[in-house]
Amino acid sequence: MKTKKFDFKNKVLIIAEIGNNHEGSFKLAKKLIEKAAKVGVDAVKFQTFKTEKYVNDKDQLRYERLKKFELSKEDFYELSKFAKSKKLIFISTPFDIQSAIDLNECVDYFKISSGDNNYFHLIEKVLSFKKPIIISTGLLDNSGIVDLLKIIKKRNFPMKKVFFLHCVSDYPVVDKEANLISIKYLNDKFKMNIGYSDHTLGIEASIMAVAYGAKIIEKHFTIDKNFSNFRDHKLSADPKEMLKLVESVRRSSIMGGAYTKKISKNEKKNLKSMRRSLYATVKINKGEKITMDKIKFVRPFNSLSSIKIKDILNKKTKSLIKKSQPIYIKSV
């Protein structure tokens, strides 16, 4: 299946994290993809696992719940085809080696969860497929990220295909622990592609993350926040909320602009009307000295700015300058 690419230079990648919110229903998984496409996201993401290779069977309640949520290899292949028919990038997080192998046939990007960002055996397997990889950095500090980068670089994996997401592994994340400035910190420190995996309630954090330089926004997505007692529904965006997130992120990314400081195209049109220029406050005869009591700096800009005053002050005029006329270099 052909891999779908994305232009990160001109757009923020918005991922609807469906995860396990389908609760094992292929029909609901497909419906969630359809809803995600309608609200304008760029990608959908799932979680793929063999329960017995993911959690200990002694953890009975968790094991039984996840067993019910499992979708087959064939299911994911069909979901991938459906997502691509809707012009969406298809992503999934493998939670075991076999699932990673199975997903290689149908994903555009791999995702590594925060819980597995130190599970190097799995990461190395995913890197071997040479597909772009998104890694959440929850549960990691600086030294953990350095260790992770060593594994990636050891395999000579191209860094342009690696994306780290700032993430706080709590559900939901309280506002005072969201620490969105970590996005800029990671970007500046590691000089790589940084995004944000949002576990907060609401969509404000996702919108703010763009201002801090996030190139990817991942937000959990559900059909209904009250669909069941499964934890992820409550911290997910429903279709109405996701639509608002998409619209706001698109606008925020446009507003963000370029990492520089220059005069904008439309701003240039206001230069003349808003800048001050040098004008005479009285009639200044030919041969008369220009002194501070004979000049003023007012709008519009028409001759000299204030920084040029040293070029004309206390110099004699070459011709008559009438009151309220602009003063030029050629006048002295």
Short mmCIF file of N, CA and C in Angstrom, two decimals, residues 239-326:
data_model
loop_
_atom_site.label_atom_id
_atom_site.label_comp_id
_atom_site.label_asym_id
_atom_site.label_seq_id
_atom_site.Cartn_x
_atom_site.Cartn_y
_atom_site.Cartn_z
N PRO A 239 -16.86 15.10 17.60
CA PRO A 239 -16.77 15.73 16.27
C PRO A 239 -16.92 17.25 16.28
N LYS A 240 -17.85 17.76 17.09
CA LYS A 240 -18.06 19.21 17.13
C LYS A 240 -16.83 19.92 17.68
N GLU A 241 -16.25 19.37 18.74
CA GLU A 241 -15.07 19.96 19.36
C GLU A 241 -13.85 19.83 18.45
N MET A 242 -13.72 18.69 17.78
CA MET A 242 -12.59 18.49 16.87
C MET A 242 -12.65 19.45 15.69
N LEU A 243 -13.84 19.73 15.20
CA LEU A 243 -13.99 20.69 14.12
C LEU A 243 -13.47 22.06 14.55
N LYS A 244 -13.82 22.45 15.77
CA LYS A 244 -13.36 23.73 16.30
C LYS A 244 -11.84 23.72 16.46
N LEU A 245 -11.29 22.59 16.91
CA LEU A 245 -9.84 22.46 17.06
C LEU A 245 -9.16 22.63 15.71
N VAL A 246 -9.66 21.94 14.70
CA VAL A 246 -9.06 22.01 13.36
C VAL A 246 -9.07 23.45 12.85
N GLU A 247 -10.21 24.11 12.96
CA GLU A 247 -10.33 25.48 12.46
C GLU A 247 -9.37 26.42 13.21
N SER A 248 -9.27 26.24 14.52
CA SER A 248 -8.42 27.10 15.33
C SER A 248 -6.94 26.84 15.09
N VAL A 249 -6.57 25.57 14.95
CA VAL A 249 -5.17 25.24 14.69
C VAL A 249 -4.74 25.76 13.31
N ARG A 250 -5.61 25.62 12.33
CA ARG A 250 -5.29 26.12 10.99
C ARG A 250 -5.03 27.63 11.05
N ARG A 251 -5.90 28.33 11.76
CA ARG A 251 -5.75 29.79 11.86
C ARG A 251 -4.49 30.14 12.65
N SER A 252 -4.25 29.42 13.74
CA SER A 252 -3.06 29.68 14.57
C SER A 252 -1.78 29.45 13.79
N SER A 253 -1.74 28.40 12.98
CA SER A 253 -0.52 28.09 12.23
C SER A 253 -0.24 29.15 11.17
N ILE A 254 -1.31 29.73 10.61
CA ILE A 254 -1.14 30.82 9.64
C ILE A 254 -0.61 32.06 10.36
N MET A 255 -1.20 32.32 11.52
CA MET A 255 -0.78 33.50 12.30
C MET A 255 0.66 33.38 12.77
N GLY A 256 1.12 32.16 13.01
CA GLY A 256 2.48 31.95 13.52
C GLY A 256 3.55 32.51 12.60
N GLY A 257 3.38 32.34 11.30
CA GLY A 257 4.30 32.90 10.33
C GLY A 257 5.69 32.27 10.33
N ALA A 258 6.71 33.08 10.01
CA ALA A 258 8.08 32.60 9.86
C ALA A 258 8.95 33.03 11.03
N TYR A 259 10.02 32.26 11.27
CA TYR A 259 10.94 32.51 12.39
C TYR A 259 11.91 33.62 11.99
N THR A 260 11.40 34.85 11.93
CA THR A 260 12.19 36.02 11.54
C THR A 260 11.43 37.26 11.96
N LYS A 261 11.96 38.44 11.65
CA LYS A 261 11.23 39.69 11.88
C LYS A 261 11.42 40.57 10.68
N LYS A 262 10.35 40.80 9.96
CA LYS A 262 10.42 41.64 8.78
C LYS A 262 9.10 42.39 8.62
N ILE A 263 9.13 43.38 7.74
CA ILE A 263 7.91 44.15 7.48
C ILE A 263 7.04 43.35 6.52
N SER A 264 5.78 43.15 6.90
CA SER A 264 4.89 42.35 6.06
C SER A 264 4.46 43.11 4.81
N LYS A 265 3.93 42.37 3.88
CA LYS A 265 3.49 42.94 2.61
C LYS A 265 2.44 44.03 2.82
N ASN A 266 1.44 43.74 3.64
CA ASN A 266 0.38 44.71 3.87
C ASN A 266 0.83 45.85 4.78
N GLU A 267 1.79 45.56 5.64
CA GLU A 267 2.33 46.58 6.54
C GLU A 267 3.04 47.67 5.75
N LYS A 268 3.69 47.29 4.67
CA LYS A 268 4.43 48.25 3.85
C LYS A 268 3.51 49.35 3.31
N LYS A 269 2.24 49.00 3.09
CA LYS A 269 1.29 49.98 2.56
C LYS A 269 1.00 51.08 3.57
N ASN A 270 1.31 50.82 4.86
CA ASN A 270 1.00 51.79 5.91
C ASN A 270 2.21 52.64 6.32
N LEU A 271 3.36 52.32 5.72
CA LEU A 271 4.58 53.02 6.11
C LEU A 271 4.45 54.55 5.98
N LYS A 272 3.98 55.01 4.86
CA LYS A 272 3.94 56.45 4.61
C LYS A 272 2.97 57.16 5.55
N SER A 273 1.80 56.57 5.75
CA SER A 273 0.79 57.25 6.57
C SER A 273 1.09 57.20 8.06
N MET A 274 1.85 56.19 8.51
CA MET A 274 2.08 56.01 9.94
C MET A 274 3.44 56.52 10.44
N ARG A 275 4.44 56.61 9.55
CA ARG A 275 5.75 57.10 9.96
C ARG A 275 5.78 58.64 9.93
N ARG A 276 6.65 59.21 10.77
CA ARG A 276 6.83 60.66 10.81
C ARG A 276 7.94 61.09 9.86
N SER A 277 7.85 62.37 9.47
CA SER A 277 8.85 62.93 8.59
C SER A 277 9.17 64.36 9.05
N LEU A 278 10.22 64.94 8.49
CA LEU A 278 10.71 66.24 8.91
C LEU A 278 10.04 67.36 8.10
N TYR A 279 9.39 68.29 8.82
CA TYR A 279 8.70 69.42 8.17
C TYR A 279 9.12 70.72 8.85
N ALA A 280 8.98 71.81 8.11
CA ALA A 280 9.30 73.15 8.64
C ALA A 280 8.12 73.69 9.44
N THR A 281 8.39 74.28 10.60
CA THR A 281 7.32 74.90 11.42
C THR A 281 7.12 76.36 11.05
N VAL A 282 8.14 76.94 10.39
CA VAL A 282 8.08 78.34 9.94
C VAL A 282 8.73 78.43 8.56
N LYS A 283 8.61 79.59 7.94
CA LYS A 283 9.32 79.81 6.68
C LYS A 283 10.81 79.91 7.00
N ILE A 284 11.62 79.14 6.25
CA ILE A 284 13.08 79.17 6.43
C ILE A 284 13.69 79.71 5.14
N ASN A 285 14.28 80.89 5.26
CA ASN A 285 14.83 81.55 4.06
C ASN A 285 16.10 80.86 3.58
N LYS A 286 16.44 81.11 2.31
CA LYS A 286 17.67 80.59 1.73
C LYS A 286 18.87 81.12 2.52
N GLY A 287 19.82 80.23 2.86
CA GLY A 287 21.01 80.63 3.59
C GLY A 287 20.82 80.67 5.10
N GLU A 288 19.58 80.42 5.55
CA GLU A 288 19.29 80.43 6.99
C GLU A 288 19.59 79.06 7.58
N LYS A 289 20.06 79.03 8.85
CA LYS A 289 20.36 77.76 9.50
C LYS A 289 19.07 77.05 9.94
N ILE A 290 19.12 75.73 9.82
CA ILE A 290 17.98 74.92 10.30
C ILE A 290 18.26 74.57 11.76
N THR A 291 17.36 75.00 12.64
CA THR A 291 17.49 74.74 14.07
C THR A 291 16.24 74.01 14.57
N MET A 292 16.32 73.46 15.77
CA MET A 292 15.23 72.63 16.30
C MET A 292 13.91 73.38 16.41
N ASP A 293 13.97 74.67 16.65
CA ASP A 293 12.72 75.44 16.80
C ASP A 293 12.03 75.70 15.46
N LYS A 294 12.69 75.32 14.37
CA LYS A 294 12.12 75.56 13.04
C LYS A 294 11.61 74.28 12.37
N ILE A 295 11.71 73.16 13.08
CA ILE A 295 11.33 71.88 12.47
C ILE A 295 10.38 71.09 13.38
N LYS A 296 9.70 70.14 12.79
CA LYS A 296 8.82 69.24 13.53
C LYS A 296 8.81 67.87 12.84
N PHE A 297 8.51 66.84 13.63
CA PHE A 297 8.39 65.48 13.07
C PHE A 297 6.93 65.06 13.16
N VAL A 298 6.26 65.02 12.03
CA VAL A 298 4.83 64.68 11.99
C VAL A 298 4.55 63.74 10.82
N ARG A 299 3.37 63.16 10.86
CA ARG A 299 2.92 62.32 9.75
C ARG A 299 2.38 63.19 8.63
N PRO A 300 2.40 62.71 7.37
CA PRO A 300 2.91 61.43 6.88
C PRO A 300 4.41 61.50 6.59
N PHE A 301 5.00 60.32 6.37
CA PHE A 301 6.42 60.27 5.99
C PHE A 301 6.55 60.78 4.56
N ASN A 302 7.45 61.77 4.37
CA ASN A 302 7.56 62.34 3.03
C ASN A 302 8.98 62.77 2.68
N SER A 303 9.87 62.78 3.70
CA SER A 303 11.22 63.24 3.40
C SER A 303 12.26 62.51 4.23
N LEU A 304 12.53 63.04 5.44
CA LEU A 304 13.57 62.47 6.29
C LEU A 304 12.98 61.96 7.60
N SER A 305 13.49 60.83 8.10
CA SER A 305 13.09 60.35 9.42
C SER A 305 13.93 61.03 10.49
N SER A 306 13.55 60.86 11.75
CA SER A 306 14.24 61.54 12.85
C SER A 306 15.71 61.13 12.96
N ILE A 307 16.03 59.93 12.52
CA ILE A 307 17.43 59.48 12.65
C ILE A 307 18.36 60.24 11.69
N LYS A 308 17.77 60.98 10.74
CA LYS A 308 18.57 61.74 9.77
C LYS A 308 18.76 63.20 10.18
N ILE A 309 18.28 63.57 11.38
CA ILE A 309 18.33 64.98 11.79
C ILE A 309 19.75 65.53 11.82
N LYS A 310 20.71 64.69 12.17
CA LYS A 310 22.12 65.14 12.24
C LYS A 310 22.63 65.60 10.88
N ASP A 311 21.99 65.14 9.81
CA ASP A 311 22.44 65.50 8.46
C ASP A 311 21.99 66.89 8.04
N ILE A 312 21.03 67.47 8.77
CA ILE A 312 20.53 68.79 8.35
C ILE A 312 20.59 69.85 9.45
N LEU A 313 20.71 69.43 10.71
CA LEU A 313 20.67 70.38 11.82
C LEU A 313 21.86 71.33 11.80
N ASN A 314 21.55 72.62 11.98
CA ASN A 314 22.56 73.71 12.01
C ASN A 314 23.27 73.92 10.67
N LYS A 315 22.68 73.39 9.63
CA LYS A 315 23.23 73.63 8.28
C LYS A 315 22.37 74.66 7.57
N LYS A 316 23.00 75.41 6.64
CA LYS A 316 22.29 76.46 5.92
C LYS A 316 21.51 75.88 4.73
N THR A 317 20.34 76.45 4.51
CA THR A 317 19.49 75.98 3.41
C THR A 317 20.02 76.49 2.07
N LYS A 318 19.77 75.72 1.02
CA LYS A 318 20.18 76.10 -0.34
C LYS A 318 19.06 76.85 -1.06
N SER A 319 17.86 76.73 -0.49
CA SER A 319 16.71 77.40 -1.11
C SER A 319 15.66 77.67 -0.04
N LEU A 320 14.65 78.40 -0.40
CA LEU A 320 13.56 78.73 0.52
C LEU A 320 12.75 77.47 0.86
N ILE A 321 12.43 77.31 2.13
CA ILE A 321 11.55 76.23 2.55
C ILE A 321 10.32 76.87 3.22
N LYS A 322 9.19 76.66 2.64
CA LYS A 322 7.96 77.27 3.17
C LYS A 322 7.49 76.52 4.42
N LYS A 323 6.68 77.20 5.21
CA LYS A 323 6.09 76.60 6.41
C LYS A 323 5.30 75.35 6.03
N SER A 324 5.49 74.29 6.83
CA SER A 324 4.78 73.00 6.67
C SER A 324 5.24 72.17 5.47
N GLN A 325 6.30 72.65 4.78
CA GLN A 325 6.84 71.88 3.69
C GLN A 325 7.82 70.83 4.25
N PRO A 326 7.94 69.70 3.55
CA PRO A 326 8.93 68.69 3.97
C PRO A 326 10.35 69.19 3.72
#
